[in-house]
Amino acid sequence: MKTPPFLYGTAWKEDDTERLVRLALAAGFRGIDTANQRRHYFEAGVGAAVGRAVAEGLVTREELFLQTKFTYRSGQDHRLPYDASADPAVQVRQSFASSLEHLGVTAIDSYVLHGPSRGQGLGAVDRVVWGAMEELHDAGSARMLGISNVTLEQLQALVALARVRPAFVQNRCFARDGWDREVRRFCDEHGIVYQGFSLLTANTAELRRPAFREIGGRVGRTAAQVVFRFARQVGMLPLTGTTDPLHMAEDLAIDDFVLSDRDVATIESIGEV
Ligand SMILES: NC(=O)c1ccc[n+]([C@@H]2O[C@H](COP(=O)([O-])OP(=O)(O)OC[C@H]3O[C@@H](n4cnc5c(N)ncnc54)[C@H](OP(=O)(O)O)[C@@H]3O)[C@@H](O)[C@H]2O)c1
C-alpha cells in the first residue's frame, strides 16, 4: 500500500480509542499510528475500530496503513506485551505477535522502534532489536521498518549498521530546531520519510508570532492547517491526534491551497528569530 499523506495518532485516548479511530477513518484518515505500549496507547482499541470499519465496508485492510511500535521496558508500565526476562529479540517477536492480535491483522505496514535504548549513540541491545525487526521484515510480516525519537547521530549509526534500512523516522518536531532540519535533511538524502509529531503542541509560542499569524490570515486558514500544509510542502508526513471531528476534517482539508516559497521560508525559520 502507498503511504498516506497524513497519520492519525492514537496516543492518550484510552477508552475513547475505538470511538476516535472510527471517527478518524470515517473522516478520511487511512494511516493509523499506535504502539504496543499500554501506558500511552490502547492498541486493542485501534484493532476494534479497524475490524469494525472493515466489516462494515468503510475501508478495506489494503487501503489502510497500520503502524505500531516496539517499546523497551523503560518506556512501559506493568502492562508489558512481552516477558520481561526474555532476550530482547524474543521480546520483539512477542510484542509483534501481540500487536498482530490486538490489531486483528496478519501484517503491519510499518514497525517502529519507539526509541533507542539510550540518549546518545546506539547500544548493543539496539542492534539485537533491529536485527529481530529485520527478521520480521524478511518474513513479510513487517512491511517497512522505522525508528522514533532519534538524534541525527543515532540515525546515521542505524543506517550504517542496518541490513534493512529504516523507511521512516518519527520525531517530535520543534520549530526552534528549524523543525528538526538536520534529521530531515539526512532523511531526504537517504530516501527515509520523516514523520513529524507534536507539530502544534511543541510550537505554541512560535505559532503565536505575528509573522506566522499573518500567513494564516492572508491564506484564510487556521494555524493548524498552515502548519500541516507547511509540513507537507517540506516533505514531512505529519501526525495529528485530534479528538475533535471538526479538527479531523480541518486537518485533512489542506490539499486545496499552496504556501509560497517565501511563506515556507518564513515558517522554516520562525523559531530561530
Ligand atoms: N513516537 C513517539 O514517541 C510519539 C510521542 C508522542 C506522540 N506520538 C504520536 O503522535 C500523535 C500526535 O501527537 P501530538 O503530540 O502531535 O499531539 P496531538 O495528540 O495531535 O494533540 C494536538 C493538540 O492540539 C489540539 N488541536 C487544536 N486544533 C487542532 C487541529 N486543528 N488539529 C489537531 N489538533 C488540534 C488538540 O485538541 P483537540 O483534540 O481538541 O483537537 C490536541 O490537544 C500521537 O497520537 C502519537 O500517535 C508519538
PDB file of C-alpha atoms and ligand atoms in Angstrom:
ATOM      1  CA  MET A   1       0.000   0.000   0.000  1.00  0.00           C
ATOM      2  CA  LYS A   2       1.070   3.608  -0.576  1.00  0.00           C
ATOM      3  CA  THR A   3       1.999   5.681   2.449  1.00  0.00           C
ATOM      4  CA  PRO A   4      -0.950   8.017   3.123  1.00  0.00           C
ATOM      5  CA  PRO A   5      -0.423  11.798   3.298  1.00  0.00           C
ATOM      6  CA  PHE A   6      -1.458  12.072   6.963  1.00  0.00           C
ATOM      7  CA  LEU A   7      -1.274   9.782  10.005  1.00  0.00           C
ATOM      8  CA  TYR A   8      -3.878   9.682  12.734  1.00  0.00           C
ATOM      9  CA  GLY A   9      -2.147   9.263  16.104  1.00  0.00           C
ATOM     10  CA  THR A  10      -3.786   7.219  18.852  1.00  0.00           C
ATOM     11  CA  ALA A  11      -1.789   8.083  21.980  1.00  0.00           C
ATOM     12  CA  TRP A  12      -3.544   9.051  25.241  1.00  0.00           C
ATOM     13  CA  LYS A  13      -7.047   8.086  24.077  1.00  0.00           C
ATOM     14  CA  GLU A  14      -7.635   5.233  26.486  1.00  0.00           C
ATOM     15  CA  ASP A  15     -11.241   4.003  26.420  1.00  0.00           C
ATOM     16  CA  ASP A  16     -12.070   6.510  23.707  1.00  0.00           C
ATOM     17  CA  THR A  17      -9.560   4.950  21.299  1.00  0.00           C
ATOM     18  CA  GLU A  18     -12.049   2.809  19.400  1.00  0.00           C
ATOM     19  CA  ARG A  19     -14.584   5.619  19.004  1.00  0.00           C
ATOM     20  CA  LEU A  20     -11.957   8.170  17.890  1.00  0.00           C
ATOM     21  CA  VAL A  21     -10.206   5.852  15.424  1.00  0.00           C
ATOM     22  CA  ARG A  22     -13.599   5.028  13.974  1.00  0.00           C
ATOM     23  CA  LEU A  23     -14.318   8.770  13.594  1.00  0.00           C
ATOM     24  CA  ALA A  24     -10.895   9.324  12.027  1.00  0.00           C
ATOM     25  CA  LEU A  25     -11.493   6.564   9.468  1.00  0.00           C
ATOM     26  CA  ALA A  26     -14.919   7.997   8.675  1.00  0.00           C
ATOM     27  CA  ALA A  27     -13.337  11.447   8.269  1.00  0.00           C
ATOM     28  CA  GLY A  28     -10.942  10.007   5.682  1.00  0.00           C
ATOM     29  CA  PHE A  29      -7.706   9.138   7.508  1.00  0.00           C
ATOM     30  CA  ARG A  30      -6.133   5.973   6.100  1.00  0.00           C
ATOM     31  CA  GLY A  31      -2.918   5.932   8.125  1.00  0.00           C
ATOM     32  CA  ILE A  32      -3.067   4.990  11.824  1.00  0.00           C
ATOM     33  CA  ASP A  33      -0.163   5.241  14.270  1.00  0.00           C
ATOM     34  CA  THR A  34      -0.187   3.256  17.502  1.00  0.00           C
ATOM     35  CA  ALA A  35       2.200   1.346  19.797  1.00  0.00           C
ATOM     36  CA  ASN A  36       2.156  -1.795  21.905  1.00  0.00           C
ATOM     37  CA  GLN A  37       2.745   0.396  24.939  1.00  0.00           C
ATOM     38  CA  ARG A  38      -0.344   0.257  27.133  1.00  0.00           C
ATOM     39  CA  ARG A  39       0.983   3.130  29.241  1.00  0.00           C
ATOM     40  CA  HIS A  40       0.201   5.606  26.431  1.00  0.00           C
ATOM     41  CA  TYR A  41      -1.747   3.648  23.796  1.00  0.00           C
ATOM     42  CA  PHE A  42      -4.667   1.219  23.725  1.00  0.00           C
ATOM     43  CA  GLU A  43      -3.680  -0.829  20.680  1.00  0.00           C
ATOM     44  CA  ALA A  44      -6.586  -3.286  21.053  1.00  0.00           C
ATOM     45  CA  GLY A  45      -8.982  -0.315  20.811  1.00  0.00           C
ATOM     46  CA  VAL A  46      -7.382   0.592  17.467  1.00  0.00           C
ATOM     47  CA  GLY A  47      -7.869  -3.005  16.329  1.00  0.00           C
ATOM     48  CA  ALA A  48     -11.524  -2.968  17.376  1.00  0.00           C
ATOM     49  CA  ALA A  49     -12.165   0.190  15.319  1.00  0.00           C
ATOM     50  CA  VAL A  50     -10.286  -1.164  12.301  1.00  0.00           C
ATOM     51  CA  GLY A  51     -12.085  -4.507  12.491  1.00  0.00           C
ATOM     52  CA  ARG A  52     -15.474  -2.855  12.649  1.00  0.00           C
ATOM     53  CA  ALA A  53     -14.686  -0.385   9.828  1.00  0.00           C
ATOM     54  CA  VAL A  54     -13.530  -3.253   7.587  1.00  0.00           C
ATOM     55  CA  ALA A  55     -16.547  -5.420   8.490  1.00  0.00           C
ATOM     56  CA  GLU A  56     -18.908  -2.552   7.701  1.00  0.00           C
ATOM     57  CA  GLY A  57     -17.233  -1.877   4.363  1.00  0.00           C
ATOM     58  CA  LEU A  58     -15.993   1.604   5.275  1.00  0.00           C
ATOM     59  CA  VAL A  59     -12.415   0.618   4.348  1.00  0.00           C
ATOM     60  CA  THR A  60     -10.511  -2.442   3.237  1.00  0.00           C
ATOM     61  CA  ARG A  61      -7.404  -3.650   5.027  1.00  0.00           C
ATOM     62  CA  GLU A  62      -5.436  -2.927   1.824  1.00  0.00           C
ATOM     63  CA  GLU A  63      -6.449   0.747   1.944  1.00  0.00           C
ATOM     64  CA  LEU A  64      -5.064   1.124   5.444  1.00  0.00           C
ATOM     65  CA  PHE A  65      -1.546   1.915   6.569  1.00  0.00           C
ATOM     66  CA  LEU A  66      -1.088   0.500  10.066  1.00  0.00           C
ATOM     67  CA  GLN A  67       1.958   1.475  12.050  1.00  0.00           C
ATOM     68  CA  THR A  68       2.872   0.232  15.502  1.00  0.00           C
ATOM     69  CA  LYS A  69       5.949   0.141  17.702  1.00  0.00           C
ATOM     70  CA  PHE A  70       8.222  -1.963  19.880  1.00  0.00           C
ATOM     71  CA  THR A  71       8.831  -0.178  23.181  1.00  0.00           C
ATOM     72  CA  TYR A  72      11.620  -1.017  25.618  1.00  0.00           C
ATOM     73  CA  ARG A  73      10.861  -1.938  29.243  1.00  0.00           C
ATOM     74  CA  SER A  74      11.882   1.569  30.385  1.00  0.00           C
ATOM     75  CA  GLY A  75       9.025   3.084  28.347  1.00  0.00           C
ATOM     76  CA  GLN A  76       6.392   0.655  29.630  1.00  0.00           C
ATOM     77  CA  ASP A  77       4.373   0.336  32.823  1.00  0.00           C
ATOM     78  CA  HIS A  78       3.476  -3.030  34.385  1.00  0.00           C
ATOM     79  CA  ARG A  79       1.237  -3.958  31.403  1.00  0.00           C
ATOM     80  CA  LEU A  80       4.055  -5.452  29.323  1.00  0.00           C
ATOM     81  CA  PRO A  81       3.396  -7.064  25.927  1.00  0.00           C
ATOM     82  CA  TYR A  82       6.350  -9.429  26.459  1.00  0.00           C
ATOM     83  CA  ASP A  83       8.177 -11.451  29.052  1.00  0.00           C
ATOM     84  CA  ALA A  84      10.461  -9.012  30.918  1.00  0.00           C
ATOM     85  CA  SER A  85      13.067 -11.714  31.483  1.00  0.00           C
ATOM     86  CA  ALA A  86      13.221 -12.884  27.853  1.00  0.00           C
ATOM     87  CA  ASP A  87      16.047 -11.962  25.476  1.00  0.00           C
ATOM     88  CA  PRO A  88      15.414  -8.671  23.608  1.00  0.00           C
ATOM     89  CA  ALA A  89      14.975 -10.453  20.252  1.00  0.00           C
ATOM     90  CA  VAL A  90      12.337 -12.701  21.839  1.00  0.00           C
ATOM     91  CA  GLN A  91      10.643  -9.634  23.331  1.00  0.00           C
ATOM     92  CA  VAL A  92      10.398  -8.105  19.848  1.00  0.00           C
ATOM     93  CA  ARG A  93       8.759 -11.256  18.497  1.00  0.00           C
ATOM     94  CA  GLN A  94       6.358 -11.443  21.460  1.00  0.00           C
ATOM     95  CA  SER A  95       5.430  -7.760  21.215  1.00  0.00           C
ATOM     96  CA  PHE A  96       4.920  -8.041  17.458  1.00  0.00           C
ATOM     97  CA  ALA A  97       2.715 -11.151  17.792  1.00  0.00           C
ATOM     98  CA  SER A  98       0.658  -9.328  20.418  1.00  0.00           C
ATOM     99  CA  SER A  99       0.311  -6.306  18.078  1.00  0.00           C
ATOM    100  CA  LEU A 100      -0.987  -8.553  15.288  1.00  0.00           C
ATOM    101  CA  GLU A 101      -3.519  -9.970  17.707  1.00  0.00           C
ATOM    102  CA  HIS A 102      -4.563  -6.537  19.040  1.00  0.00           C
ATOM    103  CA  LEU A 103      -4.939  -5.144  15.531  1.00  0.00           C
ATOM    104  CA  GLY A 104      -6.559  -8.270  14.072  1.00  0.00           C
ATOM    105  CA  VAL A 105      -4.206  -8.353  11.080  1.00  0.00           C
ATOM    106  CA  THR A 106      -1.569 -10.656   9.640  1.00  0.00           C
ATOM    107  CA  ALA A 107       0.973  -7.954   8.722  1.00  0.00           C
ATOM    108  CA  ILE A 108       1.981  -4.480   9.876  1.00  0.00           C
ATOM    109  CA  ASP A 109       2.752  -1.818   7.277  1.00  0.00           C
ATOM    110  CA  SER A 110       5.352  -0.041   9.384  1.00  0.00           C
ATOM    111  CA  TYR A 111       7.043  -1.426  12.504  1.00  0.00           C
ATOM    112  CA  VAL A 112       8.876   1.208  14.503  1.00  0.00           C
ATOM    113  CA  LEU A 113      11.474   1.036  17.257  1.00  0.00           C
ATOM    114  CA  HIS A 114       9.925   3.526  19.705  1.00  0.00           C
ATOM    115  CA  GLY A 115      13.313   4.933  20.606  1.00  0.00           C
ATOM    116  CA  PRO A 116      16.904   3.778  21.046  1.00  0.00           C
ATOM    117  CA  SER A 117      17.911   2.273  24.385  1.00  0.00           C
ATOM    118  CA  ARG A 118      19.975   5.321  25.354  1.00  0.00           C
ATOM    119  CA  GLY A 119      20.031   9.075  24.802  1.00  0.00           C
ATOM    120  CA  GLN A 120      23.227   9.095  22.777  1.00  0.00           C
ATOM    121  CA  GLY A 121      24.524   6.537  20.308  1.00  0.00           C
ATOM    122  CA  LEU A 122      23.172   3.032  19.905  1.00  0.00           C
ATOM    123  CA  GLY A 123      23.682   0.211  22.395  1.00  0.00           C
ATOM    124  CA  ALA A 124      24.308  -3.467  21.699  1.00  0.00           C
ATOM    125  CA  VAL A 125      20.655  -4.121  22.556  1.00  0.00           C
ATOM    126  CA  ASP A 126      19.530  -1.756  19.791  1.00  0.00           C
ATOM    127  CA  ARG A 127      21.454  -3.832  17.251  1.00  0.00           C
ATOM    128  CA  VAL A 128      19.841  -7.032  18.517  1.00  0.00           C
ATOM    129  CA  VAL A 129      16.371  -5.467  18.464  1.00  0.00           C
ATOM    130  CA  TRP A 130      16.845  -4.021  14.992  1.00  0.00           C
ATOM    131  CA  GLY A 131      18.047  -7.459  13.809  1.00  0.00           C
ATOM    132  CA  ALA A 132      14.846  -9.035  15.183  1.00  0.00           C
ATOM    133  CA  MET A 133      12.809  -6.368  13.385  1.00  0.00           C
ATOM    134  CA  GLU A 134      14.717  -7.139  10.168  1.00  0.00           C
ATOM    135  CA  GLU A 135      13.704 -10.788  10.520  1.00  0.00           C
ATOM    136  CA  LEU A 136      10.047  -9.756  10.774  1.00  0.00           C
ATOM    137  CA  HIS A 137      10.590  -7.751   7.608  1.00  0.00           C
ATOM    138  CA  ASP A 138      12.245 -10.726   5.883  1.00  0.00           C
ATOM    139  CA  ALA A 139       9.213 -12.847   6.787  1.00  0.00           C
ATOM    140  CA  GLY A 140       6.928 -10.274   5.157  1.00  0.00           C
ATOM    141  CA  SER A 141       5.005  -9.541   8.346  1.00  0.00           C
ATOM    142  CA  ALA A 142       6.562  -6.094   8.917  1.00  0.00           C
ATOM    143  CA  ARG A 143       6.427  -4.475   5.505  1.00  0.00           C
ATOM    144  CA  MET A 144       8.595  -1.486   6.405  1.00  0.00           C
ATOM    145  CA  LEU A 145      10.690  -0.564   9.435  1.00  0.00           C
ATOM    146  CA  GLY A 146      11.121   2.726  11.254  1.00  0.00           C
ATOM    147  CA  ILE A 147      12.706   4.397  14.244  1.00  0.00           C
ATOM    148  CA  SER A 148      11.384   7.099  16.535  1.00  0.00           C
ATOM    149  CA  ASN A 149      12.873   9.703  18.862  1.00  0.00           C
ATOM    150  CA  VAL A 150      16.316   9.675  17.262  1.00  0.00           C
ATOM    151  CA  THR A 151      19.127  12.178  17.002  1.00  0.00           C
ATOM    152  CA  LEU A 152      20.981  12.681  13.733  1.00  0.00           C
ATOM    153  CA  GLU A 153      23.953  10.781  15.135  1.00  0.00           C
ATOM    154  CA  GLN A 154      21.799   7.790  16.138  1.00  0.00           C
ATOM    155  CA  LEU A 155      20.091   7.728  12.761  1.00  0.00           C
ATOM    156  CA  GLN A 156      23.425   7.803  10.960  1.00  0.00           C
ATOM    157  CA  ALA A 157      24.643   4.915  13.118  1.00  0.00           C
ATOM    158  CA  LEU A 158      21.487   2.887  12.415  1.00  0.00           C
ATOM    159  CA  VAL A 159      21.665   3.436   8.666  1.00  0.00           C
ATOM    160  CA  ALA A 160      25.331   2.377   8.724  1.00  0.00           C
ATOM    161  CA  LEU A 161      24.652  -0.907  10.508  1.00  0.00           C
ATOM    162  CA  ALA A 162      21.209  -1.841   9.182  1.00  0.00           C
ATOM    163  CA  ARG A 163      20.709  -4.609   6.658  1.00  0.00           C
ATOM    164  CA  VAL A 164      17.138  -3.356   6.225  1.00  0.00           C
ATOM    165  CA  ARG A 165      17.254   0.408   6.410  1.00  0.00           C
ATOM    166  CA  PRO A 166      14.551   2.416   8.148  1.00  0.00           C
ATOM    167  CA  ALA A 167      11.842   3.648   5.792  1.00  0.00           C
ATOM    168  CA  PHE A 168      10.549   6.078   8.447  1.00  0.00           C
ATOM    169  CA  VAL A 169      11.781   8.356  11.185  1.00  0.00           C
ATOM    170  CA  GLN A 170       9.184   9.629  13.649  1.00  0.00           C
ATOM    171  CA  ASN A 171      10.301  12.593  15.746  1.00  0.00           C
ATOM    172  CA  ARG A 172       8.852  15.381  17.845  1.00  0.00           C
ATOM    173  CA  CYS A 173       9.299  18.410  15.665  1.00  0.00           C
ATOM    174  CA  PHE A 174      10.370  21.686  17.259  1.00  0.00           C
ATOM    175  CA  ALA A 175      10.301  24.940  15.301  1.00  0.00           C
ATOM    176  CA  ARG A 176      13.202  26.155  17.437  1.00  0.00           C
ATOM    177  CA  ASP A 177      15.410  23.449  15.830  1.00  0.00           C
ATOM    178  CA  GLY A 178      14.404  24.504  12.334  1.00  0.00           C
ATOM    179  CA  TRP A 179      11.706  21.815  12.569  1.00  0.00           C
ATOM    180  CA  ASP A 180      14.387  19.114  13.057  1.00  0.00           C
ATOM    181  CA  ARG A 181      16.185  20.342   9.939  1.00  0.00           C
ATOM    182  CA  GLU A 182      19.335  18.194  10.247  1.00  0.00           C
ATOM    183  CA  VAL A 183      17.433  14.944  10.703  1.00  0.00           C
ATOM    184  CA  ARG A 184      15.036  15.871   7.895  1.00  0.00           C
ATOM    185  CA  ARG A 185      17.932  16.594   5.552  1.00  0.00           C
ATOM    186  CA  PHE A 186      19.531  13.231   6.310  1.00  0.00           C
ATOM    187  CA  CYS A 187      16.162  11.541   5.723  1.00  0.00           C
ATOM    188  CA  ASP A 188      15.831  13.291   2.358  1.00  0.00           C
ATOM    189  CA  GLU A 189      19.295  12.177   1.316  1.00  0.00           C
ATOM    190  CA  HIS A 190      18.594   8.556   2.253  1.00  0.00           C
ATOM    191  CA  GLY A 191      15.048   8.133   0.974  1.00  0.00           C
ATOM    192  CA  ILE A 192      13.599   7.993   4.508  1.00  0.00           C
ATOM    193  CA  VAL A 193      10.170   9.519   5.133  1.00  0.00           C
ATOM    194  CA  TYR A 194      10.187  11.895   8.099  1.00  0.00           C
ATOM    195  CA  GLN A 195       7.070  11.732  10.283  1.00  0.00           C
ATOM    196  CA  GLY A 196       6.602  14.799  12.479  1.00  0.00           C
ATOM    197  CA  PHE A 197       4.555  14.796  15.684  1.00  0.00           C
ATOM    198  CA  SER A 198       3.658  17.493  18.222  1.00  0.00           C
ATOM    199  CA  LEU A 199       3.731  19.975  15.347  1.00  0.00           C
ATOM    200  CA  LEU A 200       1.133  22.079  17.195  1.00  0.00           C
ATOM    201  CA  THR A 201       1.788  21.317  20.839  1.00  0.00           C
ATOM    202  CA  ALA A 202       5.600  21.672  20.737  1.00  0.00           C
ATOM    203  CA  ASN A 203       5.406  25.018  18.978  1.00  0.00           C
ATOM    204  CA  THR A 204       2.696  27.055  20.670  1.00  0.00           C
ATOM    205  CA  ALA A 205       4.860  30.160  21.188  1.00  0.00           C
ATOM    206  CA  GLU A 206       6.074  30.166  17.566  1.00  0.00           C
ATOM    207  CA  LEU A 207       2.523  29.777  16.242  1.00  0.00           C
ATOM    208  CA  ARG A 208       1.548  32.967  18.072  1.00  0.00           C
ATOM    209  CA  ARG A 209       4.249  35.036  16.355  1.00  0.00           C
ATOM    210  CA  PRO A 210       2.905  37.858  14.149  1.00  0.00           C
ATOM    211  CA  ALA A 211       4.776  36.573  11.064  1.00  0.00           C
ATOM    212  CA  PHE A 212       3.060  33.198  11.404  1.00  0.00           C
ATOM    213  CA  ARG A 213      -0.373  34.661  12.114  1.00  0.00           C
ATOM    214  CA  GLU A 214      -0.048  36.964   9.126  1.00  0.00           C
ATOM    215  CA  ILE A 215       0.316  33.955   6.803  1.00  0.00           C
ATOM    216  CA  GLY A 216      -2.787  32.244   8.207  1.00  0.00           C
ATOM    217  CA  GLY A 217      -4.796  35.446   7.912  1.00  0.00           C
ATOM    218  CA  ARG A 218      -3.684  36.019   4.339  1.00  0.00           C
ATOM    219  CA  VAL A 219      -4.361  32.474   3.090  1.00  0.00           C
ATOM    220  CA  GLY A 220      -7.541  32.258   5.152  1.00  0.00           C
ATOM    221  CA  ARG A 221      -6.578  29.074   7.030  1.00  0.00           C
ATOM    222  CA  THR A 222      -6.258  28.069  10.664  1.00  0.00           C
ATOM    223  CA  ALA A 223      -2.858  27.823  12.353  1.00  0.00           C
ATOM    224  CA  ALA A 224      -3.154  24.013  12.352  1.00  0.00           C
ATOM    225  CA  GLN A 225      -3.849  23.931   8.624  1.00  0.00           C
ATOM    226  CA  VAL A 226      -0.904  26.204   7.869  1.00  0.00           C
ATOM    227  CA  VAL A 227       1.456  24.064   9.972  1.00  0.00           C
ATOM    228  CA  PHE A 228       0.294  20.787   8.431  1.00  0.00           C
ATOM    229  CA  ARG A 229       0.445  22.251   4.915  1.00  0.00           C
ATOM    230  CA  PHE A 230       3.944  23.565   5.633  1.00  0.00           C
ATOM    231  CA  ALA A 231       4.938  20.113   6.902  1.00  0.00           C
ATOM    232  CA  ARG A 232       3.731  18.541   3.660  1.00  0.00           C
ATOM    233  CA  GLN A 233       5.487  21.084   1.475  1.00  0.00           C
ATOM    234  CA  VAL A 234       8.848  20.485   3.162  1.00  0.00           C
ATOM    235  CA  GLY A 235       8.415  16.736   2.681  1.00  0.00           C
ATOM    236  CA  MET A 236       7.182  15.625   6.101  1.00  0.00           C
ATOM    237  CA  LEU A 237       4.438  13.134   6.815  1.00  0.00           C
ATOM    238  CA  PRO A 238       2.509  14.864   9.628  1.00  0.00           C
ATOM    239  CA  LEU A 239       0.661  13.224  12.522  1.00  0.00           C
ATOM    240  CA  THR A 240      -2.415  14.560  14.231  1.00  0.00           C
ATOM    241  CA  GLY A 241      -4.079  13.052  17.257  1.00  0.00           C
ATOM    242  CA  THR A 242      -7.011  15.423  17.445  1.00  0.00           C
ATOM    243  CA  THR A 243     -10.100  14.227  19.311  1.00  0.00           C
ATOM    244  CA  ASP A 244     -12.393  16.714  17.600  1.00  0.00           C
ATOM    245  CA  PRO A 245     -14.242  15.676  14.395  1.00  0.00           C
ATOM    246  CA  LEU A 246     -14.174  19.275  13.151  1.00  0.00           C
ATOM    247  CA  HIS A 247     -10.399  19.369  13.582  1.00  0.00           C
ATOM    248  CA  MET A 248     -10.119  15.997  11.811  1.00  0.00           C
ATOM    249  CA  ALA A 249     -11.910  17.444   8.792  1.00  0.00           C
ATOM    250  CA  GLU A 250      -9.902  20.679   9.009  1.00  0.00           C
ATOM    251  CA  ASP A 251      -6.569  18.829   9.190  1.00  0.00           C
ATOM    252  CA  LEU A 252      -7.391  16.747   6.112  1.00  0.00           C
ATOM    253  CA  ALA A 253      -8.522  19.807   4.131  1.00  0.00           C
ATOM    254  CA  ILE A 254      -5.081  21.104   3.192  1.00  0.00           C
ATOM    255  CA  ASP A 255      -4.815  19.947  -0.399  1.00  0.00           C
ATOM    256  CA  ASP A 256      -6.570  22.928  -1.918  1.00  0.00           C
ATOM    257  CA  PHE A 257      -4.049  25.630  -1.084  1.00  0.00           C
ATOM    258  CA  VAL A 258      -0.308  26.125  -1.516  1.00  0.00           C
ATOM    259  CA  LEU A 259       2.099  28.171   0.581  1.00  0.00           C
ATOM    260  CA  SER A 260       4.510  30.312  -1.398  1.00  0.00           C
ATOM    261  CA  ASP A 261       8.254  29.619  -1.188  1.00  0.00           C
ATOM    262  CA  ARG A 262       8.544  32.792   0.829  1.00  0.00           C
ATOM    263  CA  ASP A 263       5.911  31.681   3.352  1.00  0.00           C
ATOM    264  CA  VAL A 264       7.598  28.274   3.653  1.00  0.00           C
ATOM    265  CA  ALA A 265      10.937  30.002   4.316  1.00  0.00           C
ATOM    266  CA  THR A 266       9.321  32.264   6.936  1.00  0.00           C
ATOM    267  CA  ILE A 267       7.846  29.280   8.771  1.00  0.00           C
ATOM    268  CA  GLU A 268      11.101  27.277   8.480  1.00  0.00           C
ATOM    269  CA  SER A 269      12.909  29.972  10.424  1.00  0.00           C
ATOM    270  CA  ILE A 270      10.059  31.119  12.690  1.00  0.00           C
ATOM    271  CA  GLY A 271      11.650  29.546  15.765  1.00  0.00           C
ATOM    272  CA  GLU A 272      15.113  30.865  15.090  1.00  0.00           C
ATOM    273  CA  VAL A 273      14.456  34.604  15.071  1.00  0.00           C
TER     274      VAL A 273
HETATM  275  N1  LIG B   1       6.919   8.312  18.820  1.00  0.00           N
HETATM  276  C1  LIG B   1       6.615   8.919  19.932  1.00  0.00           C
HETATM  277  O1  LIG B   1       7.339   8.830  20.936  1.00  0.00           O
HETATM  278  C2  LIG B   1       5.377   9.755  19.995  1.00  0.00           C
HETATM  279  C3  LIG B   1       5.225  10.668  21.049  1.00  0.00           C
HETATM  280  C4  LIG B   1       4.076  11.464  21.059  1.00  0.00           C
HETATM  281  C5  LIG B   1       3.121  11.320  20.062  1.00  0.00           C
HETATM  282  N2  LIG B   1       3.294  10.397  19.070  1.00  0.00           N
HETATM  283  C6  LIG B   1       2.258  10.187  18.040  1.00  0.00           C
HETATM  284  O2  LIG B   1       1.844  11.426  17.508  1.00  0.00           O
HETATM  285  C7  LIG B   1       0.425  11.559  17.653  1.00  0.00           C
HETATM  286  C8  LIG B   1       0.045  13.015  17.744  1.00  0.00           C
HETATM  287  O3  LIG B   1       0.535  13.529  18.969  1.00  0.00           O
HETATM  288  P1  LIG B   1       0.878  15.065  19.124  1.00  0.00           P
HETATM  289  O4  LIG B   1       1.913  15.157  20.201  1.00  0.00           O
HETATM  290  O5  LIG B   1       1.177  15.625  17.780  1.00  0.00           O
HETATM  291  O6  LIG B   1      -0.385  15.739  19.723  1.00  0.00           O
HETATM  292  P2  LIG B   1      -1.945  15.588  19.449  1.00  0.00           P
HETATM  293  O7  LIG B   1      -2.420  14.412  20.244  1.00  0.00           O
HETATM  294  O8  LIG B   1      -2.182  15.593  17.989  1.00  0.00           O
HETATM  295  O9  LIG B   1      -2.519  16.876  20.139  1.00  0.00           O
HETATM  296  C9  LIG B   1      -2.866  18.003  19.409  1.00  0.00           C
HETATM  297  C10 LIG B   1      -3.488  19.004  20.367  1.00  0.00           C
HETATM  298  O10 LIG B   1      -3.774  20.182  19.615  1.00  0.00           O
HETATM  299  C11 LIG B   1      -5.159  20.436  19.686  1.00  0.00           C
HETATM  300  N3  LIG B   1      -5.687  20.998  18.422  1.00  0.00           N
HETATM  301  C12 LIG B   1      -6.310  22.170  18.278  1.00  0.00           C
HETATM  302  N4  LIG B   1      -6.672  22.388  16.999  1.00  0.00           N
HETATM  303  C13 LIG B   1      -6.267  21.314  16.315  1.00  0.00           C
HETATM  304  C14 LIG B   1      -6.356  20.934  14.970  1.00  0.00           C
HETATM  305  N5  LIG B   1      -6.962  21.656  14.044  1.00  0.00           N
HETATM  306  N6  LIG B   1      -5.808  19.761  14.626  1.00  0.00           N
HETATM  307  C15 LIG B   1      -5.211  18.979  15.525  1.00  0.00           C
HETATM  308  N7  LIG B   1      -5.115  19.285  16.838  1.00  0.00           N
HETATM  309  C16 LIG B   1      -5.638  20.439  17.224  1.00  0.00           C
HETATM  310  C17 LIG B   1      -5.815  19.114  20.007  1.00  0.00           C
HETATM  311  O11 LIG B   1      -7.045  19.336  20.633  1.00  0.00           O
HETATM  312  P3  LIG B   1      -8.382  18.613  20.064  1.00  0.00           P
HETATM  313  O12 LIG B   1      -8.251  17.185  20.422  1.00  0.00           O
HETATM  314  O13 LIG B   1      -9.464  19.329  20.796  1.00  0.00           O
HETATM  315  O14 LIG B   1      -8.401  18.860  18.583  1.00  0.00           O
HETATM  316  C18 LIG B   1      -4.775  18.486  20.953  1.00  0.00           C
HETATM  317  O15 LIG B   1      -4.938  18.989  22.266  1.00  0.00           O
HETATM  318  C19 LIG B   1       0.117  10.705  18.886  1.00  0.00           C
HETATM  319  O16 LIG B   1      -1.234  10.326  18.972  1.00  0.00           O
HETATM  320  C20 LIG B   1       1.016   9.529  18.646  1.00  0.00           C
HETATM  321  O17 LIG B   1       0.431   8.660  17.706  1.00  0.00           O
HETATM  322  C21 LIG B   1       4.410   9.630  19.013  1.00  0.00           C
END
